[in-house]
Short mmCIF file of C-alpha atoms in Angstrom, two decimals:
data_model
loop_
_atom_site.label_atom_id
_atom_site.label_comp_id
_atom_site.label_asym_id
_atom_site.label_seq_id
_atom_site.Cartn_x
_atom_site.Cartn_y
_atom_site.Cartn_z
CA UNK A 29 87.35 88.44 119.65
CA UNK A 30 86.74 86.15 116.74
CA UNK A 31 87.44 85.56 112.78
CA UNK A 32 85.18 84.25 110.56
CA UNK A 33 85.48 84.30 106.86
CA UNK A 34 82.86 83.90 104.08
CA UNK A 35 84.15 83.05 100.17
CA UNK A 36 81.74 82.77 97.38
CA UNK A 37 82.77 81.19 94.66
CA UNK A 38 81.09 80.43 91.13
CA UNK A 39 80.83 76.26 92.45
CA UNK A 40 79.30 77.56 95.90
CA UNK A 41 80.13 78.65 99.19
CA UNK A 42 82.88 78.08 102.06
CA UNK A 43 82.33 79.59 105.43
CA UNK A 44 85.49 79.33 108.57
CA UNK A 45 85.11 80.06 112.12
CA UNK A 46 87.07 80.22 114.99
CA UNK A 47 85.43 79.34 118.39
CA UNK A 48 87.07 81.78 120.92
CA UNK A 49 85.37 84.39 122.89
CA UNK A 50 86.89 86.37 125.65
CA UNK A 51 85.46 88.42 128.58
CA UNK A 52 88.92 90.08 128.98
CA UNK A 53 91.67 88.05 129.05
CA UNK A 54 91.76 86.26 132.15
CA UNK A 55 88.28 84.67 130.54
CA UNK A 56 88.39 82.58 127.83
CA UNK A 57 86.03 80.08 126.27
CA UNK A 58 85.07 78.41 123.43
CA UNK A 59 81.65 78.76 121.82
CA UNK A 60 80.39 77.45 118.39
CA UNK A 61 80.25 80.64 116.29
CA UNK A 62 78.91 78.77 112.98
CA UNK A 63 75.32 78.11 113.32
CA UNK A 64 73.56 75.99 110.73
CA UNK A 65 70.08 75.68 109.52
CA UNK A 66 69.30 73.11 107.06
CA UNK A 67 67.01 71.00 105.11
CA UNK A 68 68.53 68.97 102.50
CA UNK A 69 66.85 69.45 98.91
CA UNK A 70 65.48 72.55 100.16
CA UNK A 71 67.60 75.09 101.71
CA UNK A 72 71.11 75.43 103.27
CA UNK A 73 71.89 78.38 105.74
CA UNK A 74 74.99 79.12 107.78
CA UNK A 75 75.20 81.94 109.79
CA UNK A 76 78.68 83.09 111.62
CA UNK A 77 78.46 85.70 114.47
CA UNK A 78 81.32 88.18 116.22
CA UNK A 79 80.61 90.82 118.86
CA UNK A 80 78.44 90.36 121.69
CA UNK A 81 77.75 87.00 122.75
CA UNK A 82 74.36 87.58 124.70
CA UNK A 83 73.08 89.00 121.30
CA UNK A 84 74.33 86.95 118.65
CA UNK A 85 73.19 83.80 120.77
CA UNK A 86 69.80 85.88 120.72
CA UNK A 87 69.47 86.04 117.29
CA UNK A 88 70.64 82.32 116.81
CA UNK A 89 67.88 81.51 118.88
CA UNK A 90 65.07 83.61 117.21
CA UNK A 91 66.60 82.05 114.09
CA UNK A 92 66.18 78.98 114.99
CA UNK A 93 62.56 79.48 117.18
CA UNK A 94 61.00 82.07 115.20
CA UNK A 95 59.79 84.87 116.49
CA UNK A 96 56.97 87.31 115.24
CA UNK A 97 56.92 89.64 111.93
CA UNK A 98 55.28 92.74 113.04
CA UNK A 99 54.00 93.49 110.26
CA UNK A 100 52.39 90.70 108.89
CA UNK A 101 52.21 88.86 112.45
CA UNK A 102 53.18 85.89 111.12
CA UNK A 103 56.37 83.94 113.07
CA UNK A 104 59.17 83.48 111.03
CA UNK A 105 62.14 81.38 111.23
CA UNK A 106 65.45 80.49 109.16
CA UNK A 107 63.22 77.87 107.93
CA UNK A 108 60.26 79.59 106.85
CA UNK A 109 62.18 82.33 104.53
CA UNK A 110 61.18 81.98 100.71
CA UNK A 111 64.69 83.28 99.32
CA UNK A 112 68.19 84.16 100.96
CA UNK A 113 67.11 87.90 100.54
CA UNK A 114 64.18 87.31 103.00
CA UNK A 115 66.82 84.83 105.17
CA UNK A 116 69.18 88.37 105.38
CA UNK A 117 66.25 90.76 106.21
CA UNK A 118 65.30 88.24 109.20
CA UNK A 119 68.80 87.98 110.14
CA UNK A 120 68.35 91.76 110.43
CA UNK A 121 65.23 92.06 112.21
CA UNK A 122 65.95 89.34 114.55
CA UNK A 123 69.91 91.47 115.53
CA UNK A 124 67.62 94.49 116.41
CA UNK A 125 65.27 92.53 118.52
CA UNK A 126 68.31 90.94 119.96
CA UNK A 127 70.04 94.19 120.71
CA UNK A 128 66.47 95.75 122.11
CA UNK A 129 66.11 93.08 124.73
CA UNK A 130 69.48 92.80 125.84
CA UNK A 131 69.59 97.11 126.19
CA UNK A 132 66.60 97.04 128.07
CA UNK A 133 67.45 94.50 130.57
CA UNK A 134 71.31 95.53 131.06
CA UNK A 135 72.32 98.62 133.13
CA UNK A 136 73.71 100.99 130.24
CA UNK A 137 76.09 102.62 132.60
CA UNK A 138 78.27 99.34 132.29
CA UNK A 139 79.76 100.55 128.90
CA UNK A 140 79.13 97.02 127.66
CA UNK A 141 79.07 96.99 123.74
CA UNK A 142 75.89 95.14 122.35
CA UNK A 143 77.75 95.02 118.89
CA UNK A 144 77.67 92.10 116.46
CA UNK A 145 78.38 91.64 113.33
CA UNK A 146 77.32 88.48 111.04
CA UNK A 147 77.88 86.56 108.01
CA UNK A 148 74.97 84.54 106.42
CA UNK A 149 75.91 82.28 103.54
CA UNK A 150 73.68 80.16 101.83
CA UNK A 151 70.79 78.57 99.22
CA UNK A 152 67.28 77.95 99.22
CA UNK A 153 65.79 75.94 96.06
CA UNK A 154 65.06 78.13 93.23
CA UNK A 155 67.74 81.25 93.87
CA UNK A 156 71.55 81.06 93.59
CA UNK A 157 73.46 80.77 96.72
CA UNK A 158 74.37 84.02 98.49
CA UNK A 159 76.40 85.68 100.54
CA UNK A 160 75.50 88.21 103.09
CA UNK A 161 77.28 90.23 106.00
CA UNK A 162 74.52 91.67 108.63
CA UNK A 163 75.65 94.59 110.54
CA UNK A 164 75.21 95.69 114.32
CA UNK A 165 72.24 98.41 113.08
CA UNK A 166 70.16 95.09 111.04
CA UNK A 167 71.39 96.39 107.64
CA UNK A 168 73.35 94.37 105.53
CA UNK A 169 75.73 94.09 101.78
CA UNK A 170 76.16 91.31 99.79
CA UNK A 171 79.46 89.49 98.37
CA UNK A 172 79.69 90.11 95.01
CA UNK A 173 82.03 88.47 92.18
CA UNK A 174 84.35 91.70 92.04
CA UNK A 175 84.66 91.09 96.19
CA UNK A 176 83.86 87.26 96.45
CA UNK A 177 84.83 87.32 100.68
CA UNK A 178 83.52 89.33 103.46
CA UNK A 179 84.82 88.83 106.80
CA UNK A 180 83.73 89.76 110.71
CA UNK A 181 85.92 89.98 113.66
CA UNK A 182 89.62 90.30 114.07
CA UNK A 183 90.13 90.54 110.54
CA UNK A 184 92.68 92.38 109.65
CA UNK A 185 95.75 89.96 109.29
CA UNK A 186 94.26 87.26 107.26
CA UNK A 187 92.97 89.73 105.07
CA UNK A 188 96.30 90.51 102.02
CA UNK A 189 96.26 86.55 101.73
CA UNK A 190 92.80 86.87 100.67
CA UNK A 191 93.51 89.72 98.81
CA UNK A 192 96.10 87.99 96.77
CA UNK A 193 94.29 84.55 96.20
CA UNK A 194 90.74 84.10 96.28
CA UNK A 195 88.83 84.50 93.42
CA UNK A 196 85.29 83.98 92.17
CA UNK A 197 86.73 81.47 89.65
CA UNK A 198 88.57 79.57 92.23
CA UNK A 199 88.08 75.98 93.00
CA UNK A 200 85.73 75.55 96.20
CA UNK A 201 88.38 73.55 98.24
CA UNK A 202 91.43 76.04 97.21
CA UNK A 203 88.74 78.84 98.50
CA UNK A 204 88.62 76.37 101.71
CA UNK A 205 91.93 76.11 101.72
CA UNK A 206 92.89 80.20 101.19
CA UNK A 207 90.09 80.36 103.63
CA UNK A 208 92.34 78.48 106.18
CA UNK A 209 95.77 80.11 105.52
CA UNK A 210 93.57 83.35 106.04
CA UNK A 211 92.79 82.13 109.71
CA UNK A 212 96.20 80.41 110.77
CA UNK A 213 97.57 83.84 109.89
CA UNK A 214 95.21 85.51 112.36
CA UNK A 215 95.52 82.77 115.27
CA UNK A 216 99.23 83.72 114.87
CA UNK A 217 99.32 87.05 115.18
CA UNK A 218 96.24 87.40 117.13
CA UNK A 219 95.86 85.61 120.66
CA UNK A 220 91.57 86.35 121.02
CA UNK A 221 91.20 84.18 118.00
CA UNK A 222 92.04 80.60 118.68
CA UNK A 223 91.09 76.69 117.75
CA UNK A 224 89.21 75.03 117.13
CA UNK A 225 87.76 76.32 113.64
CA UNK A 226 84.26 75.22 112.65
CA UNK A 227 84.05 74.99 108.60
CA UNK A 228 81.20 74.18 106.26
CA UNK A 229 81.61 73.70 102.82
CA UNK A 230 78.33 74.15 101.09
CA UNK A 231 78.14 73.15 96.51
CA UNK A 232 76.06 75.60 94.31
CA UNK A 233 72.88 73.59 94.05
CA UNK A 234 73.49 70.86 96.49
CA UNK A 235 71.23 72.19 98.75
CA UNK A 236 72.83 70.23 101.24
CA UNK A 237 76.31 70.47 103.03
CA UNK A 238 78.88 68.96 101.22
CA UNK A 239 81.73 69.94 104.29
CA UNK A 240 80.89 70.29 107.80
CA UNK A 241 83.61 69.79 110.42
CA UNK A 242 85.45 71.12 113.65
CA UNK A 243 89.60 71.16 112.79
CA UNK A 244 91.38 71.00 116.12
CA UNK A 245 95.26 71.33 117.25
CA UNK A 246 95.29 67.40 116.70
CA UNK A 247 94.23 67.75 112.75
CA UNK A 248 96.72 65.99 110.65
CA UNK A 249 95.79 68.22 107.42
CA UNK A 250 95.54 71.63 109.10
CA UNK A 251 98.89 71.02 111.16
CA UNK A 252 100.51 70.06 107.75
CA UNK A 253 99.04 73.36 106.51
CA UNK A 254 100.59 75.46 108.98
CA UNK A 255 103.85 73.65 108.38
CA UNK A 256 104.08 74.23 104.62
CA UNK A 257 102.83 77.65 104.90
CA UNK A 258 105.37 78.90 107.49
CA UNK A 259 107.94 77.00 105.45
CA UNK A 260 106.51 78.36 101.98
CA UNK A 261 107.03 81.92 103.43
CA UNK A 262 110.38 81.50 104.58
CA UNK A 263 111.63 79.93 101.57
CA UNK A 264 109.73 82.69 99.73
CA UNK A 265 111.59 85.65 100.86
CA UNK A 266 114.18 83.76 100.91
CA UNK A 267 114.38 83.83 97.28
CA UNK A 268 113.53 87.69 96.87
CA UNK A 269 117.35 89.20 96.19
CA UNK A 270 118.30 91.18 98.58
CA UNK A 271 117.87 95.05 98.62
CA UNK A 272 120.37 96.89 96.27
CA UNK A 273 120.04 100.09 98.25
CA UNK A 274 123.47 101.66 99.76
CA UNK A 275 123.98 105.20 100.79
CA UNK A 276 122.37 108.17 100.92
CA UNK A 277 119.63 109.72 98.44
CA UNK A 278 118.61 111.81 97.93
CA UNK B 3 96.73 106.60 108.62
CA UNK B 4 100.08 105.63 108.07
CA UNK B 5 102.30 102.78 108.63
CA UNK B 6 105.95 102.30 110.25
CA UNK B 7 108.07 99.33 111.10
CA UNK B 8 111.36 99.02 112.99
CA UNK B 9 113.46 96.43 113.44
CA UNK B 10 116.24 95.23 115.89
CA UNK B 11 118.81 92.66 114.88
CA UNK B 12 121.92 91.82 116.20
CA UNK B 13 123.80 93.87 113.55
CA UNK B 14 121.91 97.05 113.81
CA UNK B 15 118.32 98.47 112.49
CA UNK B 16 116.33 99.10 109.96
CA UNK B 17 113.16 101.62 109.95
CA UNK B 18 110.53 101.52 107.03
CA UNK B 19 107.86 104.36 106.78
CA UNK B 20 105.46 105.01 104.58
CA UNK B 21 104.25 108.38 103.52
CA UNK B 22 100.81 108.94 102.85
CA UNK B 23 98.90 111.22 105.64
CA UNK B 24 94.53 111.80 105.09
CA UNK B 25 92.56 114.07 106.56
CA UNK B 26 88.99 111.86 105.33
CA UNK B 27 89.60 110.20 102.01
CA UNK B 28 89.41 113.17 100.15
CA UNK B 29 92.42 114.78 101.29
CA UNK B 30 95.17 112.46 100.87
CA UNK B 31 98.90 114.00 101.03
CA UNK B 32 102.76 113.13 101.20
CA UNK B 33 104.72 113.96 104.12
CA UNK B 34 107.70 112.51 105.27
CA UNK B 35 107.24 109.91 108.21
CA UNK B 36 110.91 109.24 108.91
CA UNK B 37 113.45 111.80 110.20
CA UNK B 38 117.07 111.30 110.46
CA UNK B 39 119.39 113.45 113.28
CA UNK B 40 122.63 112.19 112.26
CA UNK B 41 126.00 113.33 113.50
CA UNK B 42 128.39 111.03 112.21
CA UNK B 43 130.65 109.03 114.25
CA UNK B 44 128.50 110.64 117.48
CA UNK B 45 124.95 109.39 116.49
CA UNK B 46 122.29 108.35 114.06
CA UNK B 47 118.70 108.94 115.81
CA UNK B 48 115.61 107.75 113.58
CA UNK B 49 112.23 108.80 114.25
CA UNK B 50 108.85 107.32 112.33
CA UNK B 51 105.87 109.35 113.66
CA UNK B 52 102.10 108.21 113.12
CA UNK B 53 98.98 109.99 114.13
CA UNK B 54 97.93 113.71 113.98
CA UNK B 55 100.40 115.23 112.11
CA UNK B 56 100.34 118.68 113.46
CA UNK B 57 101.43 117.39 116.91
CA UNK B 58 104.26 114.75 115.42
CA UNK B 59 105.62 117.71 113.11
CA UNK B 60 105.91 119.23 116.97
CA UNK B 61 107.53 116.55 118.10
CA UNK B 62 110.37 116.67 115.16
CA UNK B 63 110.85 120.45 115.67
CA UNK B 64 110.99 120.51 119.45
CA UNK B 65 113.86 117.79 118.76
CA UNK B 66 115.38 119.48 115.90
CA UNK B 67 115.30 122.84 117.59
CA UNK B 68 115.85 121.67 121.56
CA UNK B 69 113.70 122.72 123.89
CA UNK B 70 113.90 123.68 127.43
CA UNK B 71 114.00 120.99 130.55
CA UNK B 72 111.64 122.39 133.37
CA UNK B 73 113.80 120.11 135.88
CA UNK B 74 117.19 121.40 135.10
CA UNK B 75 116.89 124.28 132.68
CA UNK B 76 119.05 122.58 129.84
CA UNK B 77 117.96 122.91 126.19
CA UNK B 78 117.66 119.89 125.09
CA UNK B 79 117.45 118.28 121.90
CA UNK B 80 117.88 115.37 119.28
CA UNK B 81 122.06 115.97 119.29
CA UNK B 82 122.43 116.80 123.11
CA UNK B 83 121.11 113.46 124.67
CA UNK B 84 124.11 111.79 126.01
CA UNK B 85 122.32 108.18 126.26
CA UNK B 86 119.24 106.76 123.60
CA UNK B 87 117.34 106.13 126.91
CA UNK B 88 117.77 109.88 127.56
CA UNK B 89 117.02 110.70 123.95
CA UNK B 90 113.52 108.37 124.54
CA UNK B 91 113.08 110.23 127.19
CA UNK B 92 113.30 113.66 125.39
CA UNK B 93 111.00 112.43 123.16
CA UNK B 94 108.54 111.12 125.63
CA UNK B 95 109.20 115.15 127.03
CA UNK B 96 108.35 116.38 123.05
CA UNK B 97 105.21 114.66 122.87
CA UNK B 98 103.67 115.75 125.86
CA UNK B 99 104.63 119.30 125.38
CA UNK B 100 103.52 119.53 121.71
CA UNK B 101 100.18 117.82 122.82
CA UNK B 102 99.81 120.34 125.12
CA UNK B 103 99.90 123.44 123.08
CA UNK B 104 97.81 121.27 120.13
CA UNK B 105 95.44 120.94 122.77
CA UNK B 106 95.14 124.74 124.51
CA UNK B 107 95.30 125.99 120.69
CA UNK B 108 92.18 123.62 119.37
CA UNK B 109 88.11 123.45 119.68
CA UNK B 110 88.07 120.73 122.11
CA UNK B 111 84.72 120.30 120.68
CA UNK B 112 85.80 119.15 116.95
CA UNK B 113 86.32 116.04 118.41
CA UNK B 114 90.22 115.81 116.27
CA UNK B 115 92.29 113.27 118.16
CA UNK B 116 95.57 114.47 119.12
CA UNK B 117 97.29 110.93 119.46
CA UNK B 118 100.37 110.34 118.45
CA UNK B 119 103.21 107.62 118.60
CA UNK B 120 106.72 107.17 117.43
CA UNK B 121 109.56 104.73 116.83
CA UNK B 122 112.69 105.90 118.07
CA UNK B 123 115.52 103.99 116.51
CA UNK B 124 119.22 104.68 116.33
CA UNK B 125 122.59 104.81 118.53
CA UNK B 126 124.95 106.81 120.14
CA UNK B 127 128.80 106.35 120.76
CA UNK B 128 129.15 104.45 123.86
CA UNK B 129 125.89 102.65 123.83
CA UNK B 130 124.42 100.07 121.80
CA UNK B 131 121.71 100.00 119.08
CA UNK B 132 118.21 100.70 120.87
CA UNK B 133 114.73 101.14 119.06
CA UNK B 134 111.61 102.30 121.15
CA UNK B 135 108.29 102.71 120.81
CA UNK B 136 106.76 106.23 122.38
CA UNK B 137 103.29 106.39 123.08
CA UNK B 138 100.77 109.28 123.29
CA UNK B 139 101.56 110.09 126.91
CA UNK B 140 105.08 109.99 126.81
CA UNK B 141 105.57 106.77 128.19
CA UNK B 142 108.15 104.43 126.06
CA UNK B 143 108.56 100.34 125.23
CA UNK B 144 112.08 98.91 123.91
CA UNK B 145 112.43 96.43 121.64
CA UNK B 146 114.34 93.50 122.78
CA UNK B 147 115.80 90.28 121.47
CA UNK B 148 112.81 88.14 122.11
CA UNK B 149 110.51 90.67 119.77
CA UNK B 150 112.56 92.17 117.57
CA UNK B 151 110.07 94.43 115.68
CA UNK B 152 108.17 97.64 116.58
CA UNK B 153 105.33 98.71 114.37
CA UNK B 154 102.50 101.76 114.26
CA UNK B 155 99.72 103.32 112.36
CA UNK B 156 98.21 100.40 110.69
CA UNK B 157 99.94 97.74 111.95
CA UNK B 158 97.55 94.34 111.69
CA UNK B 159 98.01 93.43 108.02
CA UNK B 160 101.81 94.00 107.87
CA UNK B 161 102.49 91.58 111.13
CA UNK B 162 101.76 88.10 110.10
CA UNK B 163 105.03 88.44 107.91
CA UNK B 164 107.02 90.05 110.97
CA UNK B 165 105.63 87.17 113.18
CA UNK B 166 107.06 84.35 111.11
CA UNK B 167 109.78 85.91 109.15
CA UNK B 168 112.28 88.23 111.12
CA UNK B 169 114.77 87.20 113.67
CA UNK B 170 117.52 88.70 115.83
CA UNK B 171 119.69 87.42 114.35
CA UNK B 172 118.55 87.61 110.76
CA UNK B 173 120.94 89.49 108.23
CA UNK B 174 120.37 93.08 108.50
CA UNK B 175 119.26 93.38 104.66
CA UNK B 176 117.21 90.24 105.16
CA UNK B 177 115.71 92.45 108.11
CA UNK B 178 114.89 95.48 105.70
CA UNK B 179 113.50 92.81 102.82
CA UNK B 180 111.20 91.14 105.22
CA UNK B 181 111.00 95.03 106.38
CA UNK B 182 109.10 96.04 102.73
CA UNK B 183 107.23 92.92 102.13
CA UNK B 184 105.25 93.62 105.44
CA UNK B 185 104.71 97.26 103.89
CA UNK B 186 103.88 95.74 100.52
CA UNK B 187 101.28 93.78 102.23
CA UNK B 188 99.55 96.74 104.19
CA UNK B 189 99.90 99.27 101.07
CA UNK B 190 97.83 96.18 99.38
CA UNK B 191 94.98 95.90 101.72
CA UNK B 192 94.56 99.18 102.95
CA UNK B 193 94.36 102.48 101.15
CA UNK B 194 95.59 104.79 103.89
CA UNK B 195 98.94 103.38 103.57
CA UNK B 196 100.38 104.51 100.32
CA UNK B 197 103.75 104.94 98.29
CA UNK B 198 106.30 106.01 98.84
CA UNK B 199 108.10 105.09 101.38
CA UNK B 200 111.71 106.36 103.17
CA UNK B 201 113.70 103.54 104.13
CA UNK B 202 116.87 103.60 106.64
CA UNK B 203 119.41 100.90 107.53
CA UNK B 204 121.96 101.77 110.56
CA UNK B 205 124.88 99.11 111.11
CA UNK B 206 125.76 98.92 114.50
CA UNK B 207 129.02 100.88 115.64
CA UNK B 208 129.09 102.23 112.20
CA UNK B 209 127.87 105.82 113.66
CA UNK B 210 126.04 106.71 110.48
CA UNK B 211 123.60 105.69 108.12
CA UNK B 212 124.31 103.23 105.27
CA UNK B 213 121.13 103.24 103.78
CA UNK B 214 118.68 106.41 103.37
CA UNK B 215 116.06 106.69 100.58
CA UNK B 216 112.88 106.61 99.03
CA UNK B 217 111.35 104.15 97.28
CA UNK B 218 108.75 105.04 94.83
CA UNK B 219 106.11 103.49 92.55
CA UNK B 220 109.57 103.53 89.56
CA UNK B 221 111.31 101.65 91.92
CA UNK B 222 112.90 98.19 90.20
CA UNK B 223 113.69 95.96 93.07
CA UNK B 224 110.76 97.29 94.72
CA UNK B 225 108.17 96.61 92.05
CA UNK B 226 110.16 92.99 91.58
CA UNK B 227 109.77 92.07 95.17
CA UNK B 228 105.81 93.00 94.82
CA UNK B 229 105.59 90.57 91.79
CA UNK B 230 107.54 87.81 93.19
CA UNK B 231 106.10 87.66 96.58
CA UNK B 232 102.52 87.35 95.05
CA UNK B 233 104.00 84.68 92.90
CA UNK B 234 105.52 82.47 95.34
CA UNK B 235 102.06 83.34 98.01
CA UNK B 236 100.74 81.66 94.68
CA UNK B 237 102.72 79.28 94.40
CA UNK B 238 102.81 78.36 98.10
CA UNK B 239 99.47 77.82 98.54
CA UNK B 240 98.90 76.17 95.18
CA UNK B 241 101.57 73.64 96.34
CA UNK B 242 99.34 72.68 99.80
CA UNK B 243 97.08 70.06 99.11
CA UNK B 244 93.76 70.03 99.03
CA UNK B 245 91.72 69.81 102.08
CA UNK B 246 90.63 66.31 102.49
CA UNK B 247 87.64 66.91 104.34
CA UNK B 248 83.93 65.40 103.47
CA UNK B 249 80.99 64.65 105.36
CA UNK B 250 79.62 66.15 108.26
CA UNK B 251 81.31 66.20 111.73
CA UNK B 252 80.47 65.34 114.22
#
């Protein structure tokens, strides 16, 4: 499996990744799952993919290549797209293309699932920055300020903290950080999603990364995080009185 | 969907249930979750179904109402099982049976999934304090020291808490606290899980409940345990320092 988590905030954008992938359990790797595409001054896009791996390295690499428009026959590439709107669409088309060629050459009775999911988070000069979450079928929704976080993956247990803290208002390094507690609480609970996390920190017209890093088990800060989290919990129910209920009702 | 939690510490258990049941979002009910067969000084059983209701309401009356063993020809039910293996057994018994008639009474083609599982909590005189988990096909876990909880229904968002909080030998109200904050946290992220919810507290050797009840949305402590938890979350991760990282790496 994998978690990956997207927060837009009103300063910019923070995008987390984990880098496990599993064929079952007896086979486990790690594989970058935060793909970047940049030119500074100009644009500023990170992609993170879950699900397949032959398909979301597929569309990485069509990304990244470019590979034809049908329509217009022109070959486009996440460095050719006018606006983040066009950057999504591609994302799209390219996940369909993906899923086409890996269908056609892989023997359907294997009950192999070609789904993927993605998140693509960035700016290109002249629009705001955006973020976008590209589904297995090439259709996509946007994070809004009411919902500033969309997430792919396992991501159901760092999900309340997220819930609870992030908001569109927050500062971009407390969304990095909420964006951290999020994943040591699905690492914990969750053995498919593992270190090390890939993280990219990106400032509303920067156009250029401000963060971009790989936190392993040796990381001073995130170990400290984990600490003072666990520690922050404890002492946090801790202080909640306990229950006054006795007997029977009703 | 639902969600249930039990838990096993070393002076008894505590079951937590919630109560909301949907057939599609547009047909949300209340039903109770948690069942008590109590006969005091004898035994307390506790059962917290999930899943398709019609075959879990089974379930309860084939163990409120005994049914008949093919092997032996007994009736058998909730207050005759001499053992709480033999009463997870009889419940393992239930659940295949009341699949079976769901199953020869339905449209096999309506595609409705019959699946089903329980926690089976409680003790009887002579035994100790057991809690189980029963799956669809009648097949049974036990909790045990080393993993003290039990959860189903919608159990993702409700186990980071679990994971780092609750311990053996953690103080049985401390057990049923840490108990409702995991519900707290799954009623917040997901809207199949809903208020309210039937709590129950057995002390070991006491041979009947001390706590049974329902906690609604008027509920004091409960409503003061919601605000304080999102307080100190607040607080906790307001009090972590900011990540320190700049730059791109590597």
């Amino acid at each position: 499996m994998t978690y990956c988590c997207g927060i837009l905030v009103r300063d910019g954008l923070v995008l987390v990744a984990d880098t496990r992938t599993n064929a079952g359990l007896d086979n486990i790797s790690t594989f970058r799952k935060l793909h970047v595409f940049e030119k500074p001054g100009e644009r500023v896009l990170m992609l993170a993919t879950a699900g397949n791996l032959s398909v979301s390295q597929g569309v990485v690499n069509f990304l990244a290549e470019g590979f034809e428009n049908p329509e217009t026959g022109e070959v486009e590439s996440a460095m050719t797209a006018q606006t983040m709107l066009q950057a999504a669409q591609l994302v799209g088309r390219a996940v369909r293309r993906s899923r086409k060629e890996a269908d056609s050459s892989a023997d359907q009775s294997t009950g192999v699932s070609f789904e993927v999911s993605l998140l693509l988070g960035g700016q290109i000069a002249g629009g705001a920055p955006r973020l976008f979450m590209i589904y297995t079928a090439g259709n996509f929704i946007e994070c809004t300020p009411d919902t500033n976080y969309l997430q792919i993956g396992e991501h159901k247990y760092g999900k309340p903290i997220l819930d609870r803290a992030v908001h569109y208002d927050s500062d971009i390094f407390d969304a990095l950080k909420i964006g951290l507690i999020s994943m040591d609480s699905t690492i914990r609970s969750n053995l498919s999603v593992g270190l090390p996390i890939d993280i990219a920190l990106l400032r509303r017209d920067a156009l250029q990364l401000e963060v971009s890093t790989r936190i392993d088990a040796s990381d001073d800060y995130f170990r400290d995080l984990r600490n003072r989290w666990s520690k922050a919990l404890r002492a946090a129910h801790m202080a909640i009185p306990a229950p006054p209920y006795r007997g029977r009702e009703p």
